[in-house]
Amino acid sequence: MEKFIELTLSGIAIGSVYALVALGFVLVFKATDVLNFAHGEFMMLAVFLSLTLLVSWGLNFIVSGIVIAVLMAVLGLVIFFLVMKPLVGQPLFSVVLVTIGIAIILRAVVLITYGPVERGRINVLPQGRFDIGDISVSYIGMILFGVSAISVLAFLWFFNRTRTGLRLKAVAENLEAASAMGISAVAAFAISWGIGALMAGVAGTLYSNFTPVIDTNLSAIGLRAFPAAVLGGLNSIGGAIVGGLIVGIVEQLAAGYLGGEWRDVVAFGLMFVVIIVRPYGLFGTPELIRV
Amino acid sequence: MRNRLRGVFLLLAVFALVAASCSSDDADDTTTTAAAATTTTAAATTTTAGGTDTTAATTTTAAEIGIESNPDEGVTDSAIKLGFMGDITGPTAATQLFFERGISCYLDFANSQGGVADREFELFTEDDAFSVEDAVVNFQKLVEDDQVIAILGQGGSHIMSAIDVDVADAGVPFIGPQQTIDIQFANPYVFNVLAHYGDQADVAVARMIEDVGGAENLVVASIGLEVASGLEWGVYVKDTTEKLGATYTEHINVPITGTEADAQVIRIEELIDSDGLNYLALHGSPGAALRVLNSMDAAGVDLPIGGIFATIAENVFIEGPADLIDTFWGVHTYTPSNVSTPGNDELNAFVAGTACEEFASNVNFVGGWVVAKLAVEGVKRAAADGTLGRQVLADAIKRIDDFDTGGQSPALSCTREGSHCGAAARPYEWDGTGLQPVGEFADWSDTLDLIYGLG
């Protein structure tokens, strides 16, 4: 039982990061119908920016987090206006390929800037552990979960309570109707890309204090967020959060009980099962087309 | 107006990409130096205890002067073309880039000594980013388009397995891959320098037994990346451990796509409690080593660790957790450049103040340097016979016996079965500033089981 709880807590910590990344991924998809395969690279870039701001420049964690979030949001906007906006209305395959191209360029930029040598974890946040009975709990895991929860709540508040958020929601729900009501689709798309990248920035800042090694392989987090998003439902914000946590927990339990080689098999296997049973995910809604 | 601006941005981006790729080509694909190409005799010859020449291109014989060009096999009027294929930008770049730099810098050194047979060495580097598909294409390019005389380096047992037949068919000497696996011993054109994983496991387990005060006290588990070589490492550690009367528990996989090793550390804790686990045998890249060490540290698990060669890169000791680094050591065939030996002194003197200097402290840089040194020695010997080509070079390397690298590796004897030129290893420990060898290579040779080409 003790092992089960420790694995679950570890899964919740890593799942919180998956949830944040999946949230950005789902937001962009929901608003623009674009599967952004560069989202993992956005998070990786944020981790490396943390290295510069927290370690090299010695900035405060919160200041650094805000600067990175803003920089990432700007990057999201730049990518939208320079690359994605001209592709609106183009075939899905072309758009997806472009996001893969963006991922390759971001990896190359990081490699050229930071070099190939791996760095260790950033230890700005507390790294110790505390015991609850026989259960050992890490501070950083709890911080990761707490900050992720606050970020998700802030995101939901923005999406449901602010005028801009409601406009985004309207565009995501029904583009034609929203446009007829005078809501700018381009502005909504741009904001979605900005917020999506910002969420990756928040996730990266947090994860830089959790990951044991910082290298370009961190973009693989994007691959973990993908099943999380699909599992929860690609058009469901809440689903992305739950999906992220489920994938994190299932991965850790599989690795802990069956061995590391089962980690991916179980996570992606679960995704297949859910897709077969509920093609629109656990919390997604089927798209109805009237003919 | 906005469309025009976008056009300008796109144009700039295209220019930037083209410029980047051009400069990358200049930097990566070909490395030459400005050494004079007319020298027929060279600088001093260093003789060491082993009695064998340790400098690069030291003496050009009368036969070499009249060497005919053989452009189809890498010998032009002014250059001898060598290739490097490996991971420069992918997941193992932190190891392989340094290896490539070591090769490149040694060829610069050899050129500064006058090259061989009135010619300079030229290096053609091809990046595969650890991808088999890219590596297969790179191999064909080096052999057929660049027409190199030999290929150096190459890391990734999956890649070596994929191109093994092509190497034999092309008859191109393949010198010093960054792993030594069984399939390479059967290929007459592959010359292995690094100790076989089985031999590294022999040395590692022997060191562990020494540490815990006897085989009966050792309880070891292996942990490594979930790739073929990781599983092999587990098997070799198990075999050696059991043969020596110690206890082996199990192999723990670390998925290559993962970013932490928390679940694996929880398993380690279980083994400590249930089996009395007191040592870990670690496989993987520097990144994998950091992943395991930092995950253990975060969980408060303190256990001594002995690693395979690729885990003991400098950055692991600098970036890893202090508590675990104190008891972390690894096995290697090459001697890091911070350890004074005749070969390393020569290396350090040459790289000082050059672009090579920033790479030289990494042990893999020395690996590349040694492999290039062996290749140049082969070229010298082939040239001394009056001709240069792939088969002639392969034959010449096969005759190299007890070649002293100036203490940068064990003496290289390519006359061994399977052209296993290196074949030895010893442990290295971190002293706070650099890796230090634990004894001489000969001190650990008794621990090798002589299965993998030694003897």
XYZ file of C-alpha atoms in Angstrom:
746
model
C 0.000 0.000 0.000
C 2.847 2.313 0.905
C 4.409 1.752 -2.503
C 1.080 2.379 -4.217
C 0.642 5.713 -2.465
C 4.200 6.847 -3.181
C 3.845 5.941 -6.847
C 0.489 7.711 -7.000
C 1.906 10.862 -5.414
C 4.803 10.797 -7.838
C 2.293 10.332 -10.671
C 0.236 13.291 -9.479
C 3.338 15.500 -9.476
C 4.416 14.597 -12.999
C 0.774 14.421 -14.118
C 0.320 18.049 -13.042
C 2.936 19.059 -15.583
C 1.324 16.893 -18.250
C -1.981 18.584 -17.430
C -0.535 22.075 -17.848
C 1.070 21.144 -21.159
C -2.063 19.320 -22.336
C -4.142 22.353 -21.384
C -2.197 24.587 -23.774
C -2.320 21.895 -26.407
C -6.108 21.537 -26.092
C -6.706 25.281 -25.985
C -4.954 25.814 -29.319
C -6.745 22.826 -30.841
C -10.143 23.850 -29.512
C -9.853 27.392 -30.809
C -7.994 26.855 -34.068
C -8.342 23.163 -34.971
C -4.537 22.943 -35.086
C -2.716 20.014 -33.460
C 0.425 21.789 -32.320
C 3.188 19.217 -32.295
C 5.668 21.871 -31.190
C 4.013 22.214 -27.801
C 6.548 19.949 -26.079
C 9.316 22.096 -27.526
C 7.621 25.204 -26.093
C 7.910 23.644 -22.650
C 11.497 22.555 -23.254
C 12.379 26.100 -24.286
C 10.842 27.421 -21.063
C 12.980 25.001 -19.036
C 16.122 26.287 -20.734
C 15.013 29.891 -20.212
C 14.672 29.023 -16.515
C 18.278 27.869 -16.609
C 19.321 31.281 -17.872
C 17.079 33.404 -15.663
C 17.236 31.390 -12.436
C 20.779 30.053 -12.546
C 22.833 32.335 -14.781
C 21.110 35.608 -13.895
C 20.059 34.621 -10.384
C 16.542 36.034 -10.690
C 13.862 35.343 -8.104
C 11.672 32.325 -8.958
C 8.436 34.302 -9.252
C 10.016 37.100 -11.292
C 11.646 34.529 -13.526
C 8.353 32.665 -13.933
C 6.530 35.842 -14.943
C 9.252 36.858 -17.418
C 9.256 33.397 -18.985
C 5.465 33.265 -19.189
C 5.409 36.645 -20.945
C 8.240 35.679 -23.303
C 6.495 32.450 -24.186
C 3.200 34.236 -24.790
C 4.999 36.625 -27.127
C 6.596 33.672 -28.895
C 3.150 32.114 -29.333
C 1.831 35.347 -30.852
C 4.830 35.722 -33.149
C 4.467 32.161 -34.394
C 0.778 32.673 -34.976
C 1.097 35.896 -36.946
C 4.194 34.901 -38.917
C 3.502 31.262 -39.615
C 0.080 29.989 -38.619
C -2.210 32.834 -39.672
C -1.317 32.529 -43.352
C -2.171 28.844 -43.083
C -5.721 29.354 -41.823
C -7.997 27.315 -44.080
C -5.172 25.192 -45.454
C -5.343 21.369 -45.268
C -4.824 19.935 -41.779
C -1.865 17.869 -42.958
C 0.045 20.960 -44.137
C -0.611 22.771 -40.871
C 0.521 19.808 -38.768
C 3.689 19.498 -40.817
C 4.419 23.162 -40.201
C 4.112 22.663 -36.436
C 6.581 19.768 -36.731
C 8.891 22.147 -38.578
C 8.547 24.684 -35.764
C 9.455 21.937 -33.284
C 12.618 21.097 -35.240
C 13.652 24.747 -35.430
C 13.077 25.300 -31.697
C 15.182 22.242 -30.853
C 17.949 23.472 -33.135
C 17.868 26.947 -31.601
C 18.153 25.497 -28.088
C 20.953 23.144 -29.147
C 22.912 25.961 -30.791
C 22.367 28.307 -27.853
C 22.912 25.940 -24.936
C 24.994 23.161 -26.514
C 24.458 19.398 -26.201
C 25.775 18.899 -22.665
C 23.059 18.005 -20.160
C 22.493 20.087 -17.049
C 21.271 18.906 -13.663
C 18.110 19.976 -11.898
C 17.600 23.586 -10.834
C 17.369 23.624 -7.048
C 15.688 26.963 -6.427
C 12.532 25.374 -5.026
C 12.760 23.129 -1.919
C 13.975 19.636 -2.836
C 13.605 17.774 0.440
C 10.982 15.298 1.611
C 8.669 14.939 4.582
C 7.022 11.869 6.043
C 3.354 11.248 6.642
C 3.397 8.011 8.586
C 5.373 5.599 6.429
C 4.788 7.631 3.294
C 7.587 9.847 2.033
C 6.391 12.940 0.174
C 8.575 15.362 -1.785
C 8.152 19.108 -1.321
C 8.737 19.805 -4.987
C 6.086 17.277 -6.018
C 3.529 19.007 -3.826
C 4.599 22.447 -5.026
C 4.247 21.239 -8.600
C 0.746 20.028 -7.909
C -0.259 23.144 -5.973
C 1.027 25.670 -8.485
C -0.434 23.656 -11.351
C -3.809 23.606 -9.606
C -3.671 27.383 -9.060
C -2.662 27.913 -12.705
C -5.508 25.738 -13.920
C -8.009 27.572 -11.704
C -6.743 30.936 -12.973
C -7.026 29.657 -16.496
C -10.596 28.453 -15.949
C -11.529 31.754 -14.327
C -10.119 33.645 -17.292
C -11.889 31.379 -19.748
C -15.287 31.513 -18.024
C -15.399 34.898 -16.310
C -13.576 37.462 -18.421
C -14.855 39.106 -21.585
C -11.810 37.963 -23.574
C -12.141 34.453 -22.230
C -15.799 34.287 -23.155
C -14.977 35.481 -26.655
C -12.378 32.764 -26.956
C -14.929 30.263 -25.770
C -17.460 31.527 -28.273
C -15.007 31.188 -31.147
C -14.079 27.714 -29.977
C -17.718 26.656 -29.729
C -18.953 28.094 -32.997
C -16.710 30.165 -35.232
C -19.422 31.290 -37.649
C -21.831 32.396 -34.959
C -19.071 34.179 -33.033
C -17.957 36.012 -36.178
C -21.554 37.025 -36.867
C -21.648 38.544 -33.377
C -18.647 40.714 -34.246
C -15.986 38.693 -32.442
C -12.685 38.746 -34.274
C -11.644 35.182 -35.048
C -8.072 36.228 -35.791
C -7.743 37.924 -32.410
C -9.189 34.837 -30.716
C -6.772 32.545 -32.555
C -3.843 34.775 -31.635
C -4.819 34.903 -27.973
C -5.209 31.109 -27.944
C -1.690 30.668 -29.282
C -0.394 33.201 -26.786
C -2.092 31.578 -23.798
C -1.182 28.070 -24.986
C 2.484 29.026 -25.112
C 2.163 30.844 -21.785
C 0.861 27.653 -20.146
C 3.865 25.802 -21.565
C 6.028 28.547 -20.030
C 4.480 28.039 -16.597
C 4.873 24.269 -16.924
C 8.506 24.640 -18.004
C 9.377 26.975 -15.126
C 7.948 24.507 -12.627
C 9.368 21.426 -14.307
C 12.891 22.869 -14.373
C 12.915 22.387 -10.590
C 11.601 18.845 -10.796
C 13.297 17.184 -13.752
C 16.536 15.416 -12.800
C 18.207 16.409 -16.062
C 17.812 19.328 -18.431
C 18.404 18.538 -22.085
C 16.552 18.735 -25.383
C 14.918 15.359 -24.704
C 12.541 17.223 -22.390
C 10.434 17.953 -25.442
C 9.275 14.345 -25.039
C 6.881 15.766 -22.444
C 4.857 16.846 -25.482
C 4.495 13.185 -26.364
C 3.130 12.455 -22.881
C 0.723 15.397 -23.030
C -0.716 14.121 -26.295
C -2.265 10.945 -24.817
C -3.351 13.052 -21.850
C -5.239 15.428 -24.134
C -6.722 12.639 -26.238
C -7.687 10.678 -23.141
C -9.500 13.612 -21.581
C -11.001 14.740 -24.860
C -9.274 16.977 -27.356
C -12.006 19.592 -27.088
C -12.351 19.483 -23.311
C -10.400 21.833 -21.053
C -11.326 19.880 -17.933
C -10.535 16.663 -19.763
C -6.978 17.798 -20.414
C -6.418 18.294 -16.695
C -7.898 14.964 -15.686
C -6.189 13.251 -18.643
C -2.809 14.645 -17.571
C -3.230 13.376 -14.041
C -4.437 9.961 -15.211
C -1.500 9.523 -17.584
C 0.974 10.599 -14.896
C -0.424 8.211 -12.291
C -0.851 5.277 -14.690
C 2.704 5.698 -15.981
C 4.196 5.637 -12.514
C 2.105 2.665 -11.379
C 2.990 0.720 -14.534
C 6.698 1.486 -14.152
C 6.608 0.720 -10.427
C 4.718 -2.573 -10.577
C 5.443 -3.932 -14.056
C 8.825 -2.342 -14.842
C 9.985 0.738 -16.735
C 9.476 -0.979 -20.082
C 5.688 -0.955 -19.483
C 5.410 2.738 -18.834
C 4.708 3.847 -22.409
C 2.840 0.686 -23.309
C 0.272 1.174 -20.570
C -0.106 4.952 -21.089
C -0.631 4.706 -24.836
C -2.585 1.443 -24.483
C -5.022 3.234 -22.193
C -5.350 5.978 -24.782
C -6.210 3.390 -27.482
C -8.836 1.765 -25.285
C -10.481 5.103 -24.502
C -10.453 6.115 -28.178
C -12.105 2.840 -29.153
C -14.789 3.095 -26.473
C -15.219 6.870 -26.523
C -13.647 8.296 -29.685
C -14.056 11.860 -28.369
C -12.284 11.115 -25.063
C -13.501 10.792 -21.495
C -14.819 14.347 -21.234
C -14.915 15.448 -24.868
C -18.124 15.975 -26.776
C -18.877 14.411 -30.158
C -18.965 16.876 -33.020
C -22.433 16.857 -34.569
C -22.674 17.694 -38.238
C -26.133 18.390 -39.600
C -26.679 17.359 -43.200
C 1.830 46.411 -46.449
C 1.506 43.645 -43.889
C 1.903 41.029 -46.614
C 5.042 42.795 -47.781
C 6.425 42.831 -44.260
C 5.643 39.173 -43.895
C 7.425 38.538 -47.168
C 10.485 40.370 -45.903
C 10.455 38.351 -42.678
C 10.148 35.097 -44.562
C 12.945 36.107 -46.910
C 15.160 36.964 -43.929
C 14.312 33.658 -42.322
C 15.220 31.776 -45.490
C 18.506 33.679 -45.735
C 19.255 32.907 -42.102
C 18.573 29.219 -42.599
C 20.705 29.080 -45.749
C 23.512 30.963 -44.045
C 23.305 28.681 -41.031
C 23.422 25.560 -43.143
C 26.364 26.916 -45.158
C 28.350 27.790 -42.066
C 27.402 24.437 -40.564
C 28.709 22.705 -43.661
C 31.926 24.593 -43.355
C 32.296 23.687 -39.734
C 31.077 20.147 -39.728
C 31.552 18.484 -43.042
C 35.162 19.191 -43.636
C 37.946 20.003 -41.301
C 41.296 20.956 -42.667
C 44.205 22.852 -41.273
C 46.751 25.122 -42.764
C 49.691 22.862 -42.204
C 52.177 22.795 -45.020
C 51.694 19.898 -47.371
C 55.241 19.625 -48.518
C 56.969 18.185 -45.494
C 58.724 14.958 -46.112
C 60.224 14.514 -42.725
C 58.723 15.539 -39.489
C 59.315 16.717 -36.028
C 60.578 14.764 -33.128
C 59.742 11.180 -32.486
C 58.665 10.373 -28.952
C 59.567 7.009 -27.671
C 57.914 5.714 -24.547
C 58.472 2.794 -22.296
C 56.590 0.574 -24.657
C 59.111 1.383 -27.296
C 56.543 2.421 -29.863
C 56.153 5.718 -31.631
C 53.428 7.847 -30.086
C 53.446 10.914 -32.286
C 51.233 11.369 -35.294
C 52.944 11.649 -38.597
C 56.498 11.558 -37.588
C 58.626 10.091 -40.270
C 57.838 10.010 -43.940
C 59.675 7.283 -45.745
C 61.014 7.337 -49.261
C 58.176 5.049 -50.349
C 55.533 7.481 -49.111
C 56.819 10.338 -51.248
C 55.851 8.549 -54.384
C 52.369 7.448 -53.275
C 49.946 7.560 -56.172
C 46.583 9.227 -55.768
C 43.569 6.992 -55.463
C 40.655 9.460 -55.463
C 37.964 6.768 -55.506
C 39.272 5.590 -52.142
C 40.003 8.839 -50.387
C 43.508 9.691 -51.559
C 43.787 12.781 -53.738
C 46.920 14.648 -54.792
C 46.809 16.794 -51.676
C 44.537 15.090 -49.148
C 43.686 11.855 -47.378
C 39.950 11.876 -46.732
C 38.502 10.360 -43.557
C 34.872 10.253 -42.477
C 33.098 10.533 -39.143
C 29.509 9.475 -38.623
C 27.693 9.920 -35.348
C 25.217 11.852 -33.266
C 26.105 15.531 -33.209
C 22.679 17.000 -32.499
C 20.596 14.129 -31.072
C 20.115 12.512 -27.677
C 23.703 11.263 -27.310
C 25.384 14.363 -28.722
C 26.835 15.174 -25.314
C 29.044 12.106 -25.735
C 29.550 11.865 -29.465
C 30.211 15.523 -30.244
C 33.273 15.397 -27.989
C 34.423 12.210 -29.676
C 34.163 13.886 -33.083
C 36.042 16.935 -31.808
C 38.796 14.649 -30.536
C 39.153 13.066 -33.967
C 39.082 16.405 -35.733
C 41.639 17.955 -33.395
C 44.007 15.000 -33.669
C 43.889 15.277 -37.457
C 44.717 18.983 -37.064
C 47.648 17.876 -34.948
C 48.744 15.295 -37.505
C 48.519 17.919 -40.237
C 50.578 20.321 -38.169
C 53.224 17.606 -38.087
C 53.261 17.464 -41.859
C 50.479 14.990 -42.587
C 51.356 11.721 -44.267
C 52.763 11.068 -47.729
C 52.812 14.711 -48.683
C 49.124 15.019 -47.944
C 46.924 16.547 -45.250
C 44.059 14.779 -43.570
C 40.566 15.986 -44.341
C 37.596 14.992 -42.145
C 34.044 14.674 -43.467
C 31.545 14.726 -40.596
C 28.016 13.404 -40.983
C 25.410 13.833 -38.238
C 22.816 11.078 -37.804
C 21.176 12.430 -34.627
C 21.123 8.781 -33.394
C 18.766 7.787 -36.222
C 19.391 4.535 -38.087
C 17.779 5.853 -41.265
C 19.996 8.933 -41.328
C 23.060 6.854 -40.520
C 22.473 4.482 -43.431
C 22.279 7.436 -45.829
C 25.338 9.051 -44.240
C 27.341 5.878 -44.671
C 26.530 5.715 -48.379
C 27.392 9.392 -48.785
C 30.762 9.025 -47.090
C 31.658 5.922 -49.073
C 30.289 6.820 -52.498
C 30.116 10.624 -52.702
C 32.895 11.803 -50.396
C 34.896 8.647 -51.173
C 36.715 8.522 -47.850
C 39.437 5.963 -47.193
C 38.069 5.070 -43.751
C 35.300 5.977 -41.316
C 35.959 6.757 -37.644
C 33.656 6.824 -34.628
C 29.938 6.015 -34.776
C 27.926 5.540 -31.623
C 24.807 3.379 -31.297
C 24.702 -0.406 -31.328
C 21.411 -0.262 -33.263
C 23.123 1.753 -35.998
C 26.188 -0.461 -36.111
C 23.969 -3.516 -36.466
C 22.127 -1.871 -39.357
C 25.209 -0.921 -41.379
C 27.407 -3.914 -40.532
C 26.772 -5.692 -43.841
C 27.260 -2.474 -45.832
C 30.614 -1.910 -44.130
C 31.802 -5.381 -45.107
C 30.468 -5.042 -48.668
C 32.112 -1.673 -49.170
C 35.367 -2.918 -47.674
C 35.912 0.394 -45.935
C 37.888 0.330 -42.679
C 35.637 1.339 -39.758
C 37.844 2.442 -36.902
C 36.898 2.873 -33.240
C 33.099 2.710 -32.996
C 31.877 4.120 -29.697
C 30.633 0.753 -28.552
C 32.036 -2.745 -28.943
C 29.364 -5.355 -29.550
C 29.658 -8.954 -30.681
C 28.644 -8.339 -34.297
C 31.631 -6.026 -34.769
C 34.104 -8.825 -34.017
C 32.938 -10.816 -37.038
C 33.397 -7.931 -39.460
C 36.960 -7.878 -40.868
C 36.761 -4.151 -41.566
C 35.729 -3.016 -38.082
C 38.559 -2.149 -35.684
C 37.361 -1.967 -32.091
C 39.128 0.204 -29.556
C 36.709 0.530 -26.643
C 36.502 -2.390 -24.207
C 33.563 -4.733 -24.788
C 30.584 -4.233 -22.440
C 31.288 -7.702 -21.049
C 34.818 -6.669 -20.145
C 33.611 -3.401 -18.662
C 31.185 -5.389 -16.518
C 34.070 -7.635 -15.396
C 36.099 -4.668 -14.209
C 33.092 -2.933 -12.663
C 32.001 -5.966 -10.621
C 35.590 -6.624 -9.511
C 35.796 -3.067 -8.236
C 32.472 -3.394 -6.436
C 33.642 -6.575 -4.712
C 36.819 -4.804 -3.638
C 34.702 -1.946 -2.273
C 32.398 -4.088 -0.136
C 35.190 -6.344 1.097
C 34.402 -9.610 -0.675
C 32.030 -11.244 -3.144
C 29.855 -12.589 -0.355
C 29.074 -9.026 0.715
C 28.036 -7.704 -2.698
C 24.354 -7.455 -3.635
C 24.067 -5.647 -6.941
C 21.295 -4.582 -9.322
C 21.827 -3.205 -12.799
C 19.926 -0.199 -14.080
C 20.046 1.192 -17.588
C 18.328 2.737 -20.541
C 15.727 0.574 -22.202
C 17.792 -0.117 -25.322
C 19.580 -3.251 -26.538
C 22.914 -2.268 -25.030
C 21.253 -1.534 -21.684
C 19.792 -5.016 -21.526
C 23.171 -6.468 -22.592
C 24.829 -4.586 -19.757
C 22.390 -6.162 -17.329
C 23.178 -9.642 -18.647
C 26.955 -9.118 -18.431
C 26.755 -7.737 -14.891
C 24.564 -10.688 -13.853
C 26.934 -13.231 -15.425
C 30.043 -11.772 -13.826
C 28.398 -11.242 -10.458
C 27.157 -14.796 -10.236
C 30.420 -16.233 -11.562
C 32.320 -14.474 -8.811
C 29.945 -15.654 -6.088
C 28.211 -12.357 -5.401
C 24.453 -11.745 -5.472
C 22.645 -10.210 -8.427
C 19.058 -9.049 -7.893
C 17.576 -7.736 -11.140
C 17.834 -5.335 -14.049
C 15.816 -2.132 -13.879
C 14.815 -0.426 -17.121
C 14.803 3.331 -17.554
C 12.628 4.222 -20.563
C 14.433 6.310 -23.155
C 11.359 8.526 -23.584
C 11.008 9.255 -19.871
C 12.275 12.383 -18.182
C 12.651 11.153 -14.606
C 13.274 7.828 -12.832
C 11.024 8.070 -9.761
C 9.346 4.681 -10.147
C 12.741 3.035 -10.697
C 14.060 4.609 -7.510
C 11.074 3.301 -5.558
C 11.993 -0.170 -6.860
C 15.594 0.357 -5.732
C 14.326 1.232 -2.255
C 12.313 -1.995 -2.248
C 15.394 -4.017 -3.194
C 17.415 -2.380 -0.445
C 14.765 -3.413 2.090
C 14.045 -6.894 0.738
C 17.397 -8.119 -0.643
C 19.952 -5.909 1.057
C 20.943 -4.261 -2.227
C 24.205 -2.385 -1.675
C 25.485 -1.497 -5.172
C 24.119 -0.321 -8.519
C 25.679 -1.001 -11.928
C 24.615 1.871 -14.157
C 24.277 1.934 -17.944
C 23.373 4.858 -20.179
C 24.364 8.256 -21.443
C 25.433 11.193 -19.253
C 21.812 12.347 -19.386
C 20.563 8.973 -18.197
C 23.134 8.982 -15.400
C 21.977 12.408 -14.245
C 18.378 11.251 -14.421
C 19.031 8.280 -12.143
C 21.381 10.090 -9.743
C 19.145 13.122 -9.265
C 16.025 10.976 -8.897
C 17.806 8.926 -6.233
C 18.911 12.091 -4.496
C 15.394 13.524 -4.539
C 14.130 10.342 -2.903
C 16.936 10.328 -0.345
C 18.374 7.020 -1.589
C 22.118 6.766 -1.077
C 23.873 3.835 -2.720
C 27.318 3.452 -4.321
C 27.161 3.256 -8.126
C 29.597 1.887 -10.707
C 28.890 2.997 -14.258
C 29.642 1.941 -17.794
C 31.990 4.195 -19.801
C 29.363 6.591 -21.192
C 28.005 7.505 -17.771
C 31.182 9.131 -16.456
C 31.245 12.295 -18.504
C 32.523 15.387 -16.744
C 29.114 17.097 -16.608
C 27.592 14.227 -14.609
C 30.011 14.883 -11.766
C 29.599 18.643 -11.973
C 25.799 18.662 -12.284
C 25.010 15.582 -10.198
C 24.122 15.498 -6.476
C 27.201 15.839 -4.255
C 26.232 13.029 -1.871
C 25.987 10.409 -4.603
C 28.886 11.723 -6.677
C 31.175 10.910 -3.747
C 30.557 7.208 -4.299
C 29.939 7.228 -8.051
C 32.677 5.938 -10.336
C 32.849 4.346 -13.771
C 34.856 2.143 -16.077
C 36.558 3.416 -19.219
C 39.154 2.535 -21.832
C 40.447 6.084 -22.305
C 42.458 8.221 -19.899
C 41.007 11.725 -19.416
C 43.267 14.596 -20.412
C 43.609 15.902 -16.835
C 45.701 12.801 -16.056
C 49.296 13.440 -17.044
C 50.647 10.864 -19.468
C 52.962 11.380 -22.454
C 50.001 11.220 -24.821
C 47.860 13.594 -22.781
C 50.738 16.029 -22.299
C 51.118 16.131 -26.068
C 47.346 16.623 -26.442
C 47.197 19.444 -23.903
C 50.171 21.221 -25.415
C 48.555 21.135 -28.846
C 45.041 22.216 -27.873
C 46.129 25.083 -25.626
C 44.810 28.326 -27.064
C 42.992 26.616 -29.929
C 39.313 25.973 -30.557
C 39.942 22.393 -29.416
C 40.708 23.452 -25.847
C 37.091 23.846 -24.695
C 36.350 20.201 -25.564
C 39.563 18.588 -24.354
C 38.633 18.029 -20.703
C 35.921 15.534 -21.695
C 37.112 11.927 -21.647
C 35.332 11.247 -24.950
C 37.540 13.854 -26.587
C 40.514 11.677 -25.664
C 38.616 8.706 -27.120
C 38.322 10.447 -30.467
C 41.946 11.538 -30.268
C 43.112 7.949 -29.681
C 40.961 6.531 -32.475
C 42.299 9.122 -34.917
C 45.817 8.359 -33.708
C 45.262 4.689 -34.567
C 43.860 5.603 -37.994
C 46.804 7.861 -38.778
C 49.221 5.162 -37.661
C 47.491 2.770 -40.050
C 47.727 5.260 -42.900
C 51.416 5.793 -42.164
C 52.120 2.085 -42.247
C 50.127 1.585 -45.441
C 51.909 4.510 -47.069
C 55.249 3.125 -45.988
C 54.419 0.070 -48.090
C 54.071 2.339 -51.094
C 50.332 2.476 -51.709
C 47.126 3.803 -50.137
C 43.596 2.489 -50.455
C 40.865 0.981 -48.290
C 42.012 -2.635 -48.399
C 45.665 -1.679 -47.986
C 44.741 0.435 -44.974
C 42.666 -2.369 -43.436
C 45.574 -4.771 -43.878
C 47.981 -2.263 -42.361
C 45.821 -1.700 -39.288
C 45.485 -5.444 -38.766
C 49.272 -5.568 -38.391
C 49.375 -2.928 -35.660
C 50.472 -4.623 -32.463
C 51.189 -3.207 -29.021
C 50.826 0.367 -30.246
C 51.537 2.716 -27.373
C 49.137 5.673 -27.279
C 51.190 7.381 -24.638
C 49.033 6.207 -21.753
C 45.785 7.546 -23.235
C 44.454 3.987 -23.501
C 45.831 0.487 -23.115
C 48.369 -0.406 -25.801
C 46.417 -1.119 -28.993
C 46.840 -4.527 -30.618
C 44.679 -4.964 -33.706
C 46.264 -8.350 -34.355
C 43.891 -9.801 -31.746
C 40.987 -11.945 -32.854
C 38.090 -9.752 -33.927
C 40.468 -6.811 -34.424
C 39.808 -5.916 -30.807
C 42.557 -3.337 -30.592
C 41.710 -1.854 -27.170
C 40.132 -4.567 -25.061
C 40.945 -3.278 -21.596
C 39.407 -0.917 -19.090
C 39.906 0.368 -15.572
C 37.813 2.286 -13.033
C 37.913 6.076 -12.730
C 36.890 8.201 -9.759
C 36.074 11.887 -9.529
C 38.432 13.854 -7.282
C 36.489 17.111 -7.352
C 38.210 18.497 -10.403
C 38.615 15.585 -12.781
C 38.534 11.827 -13.241
C 41.442 9.888 -11.764
C 42.330 6.315 -12.738
C 42.222 3.605 -10.105
C 45.488 1.796 -10.805
C 46.901 0.832 -14.180
C 45.087 -1.049 -16.937
C 47.296 -4.043 -16.149
C 46.068 -4.038 -12.548
C 42.578 -4.900 -13.770
C 43.462 -7.243 -16.615
C 43.186 -10.286 -14.324
C 39.517 -9.468 -13.784
C 38.703 -9.887 -17.472
C 37.305 -13.265 -18.373
C 39.064 -13.358 -21.743
C 35.844 -14.033 -23.600
C 35.785 -10.941 -25.730
C 38.955 -11.021 -27.785
C 41.551 -10.699 -25.093
C 44.338 -13.083 -24.527
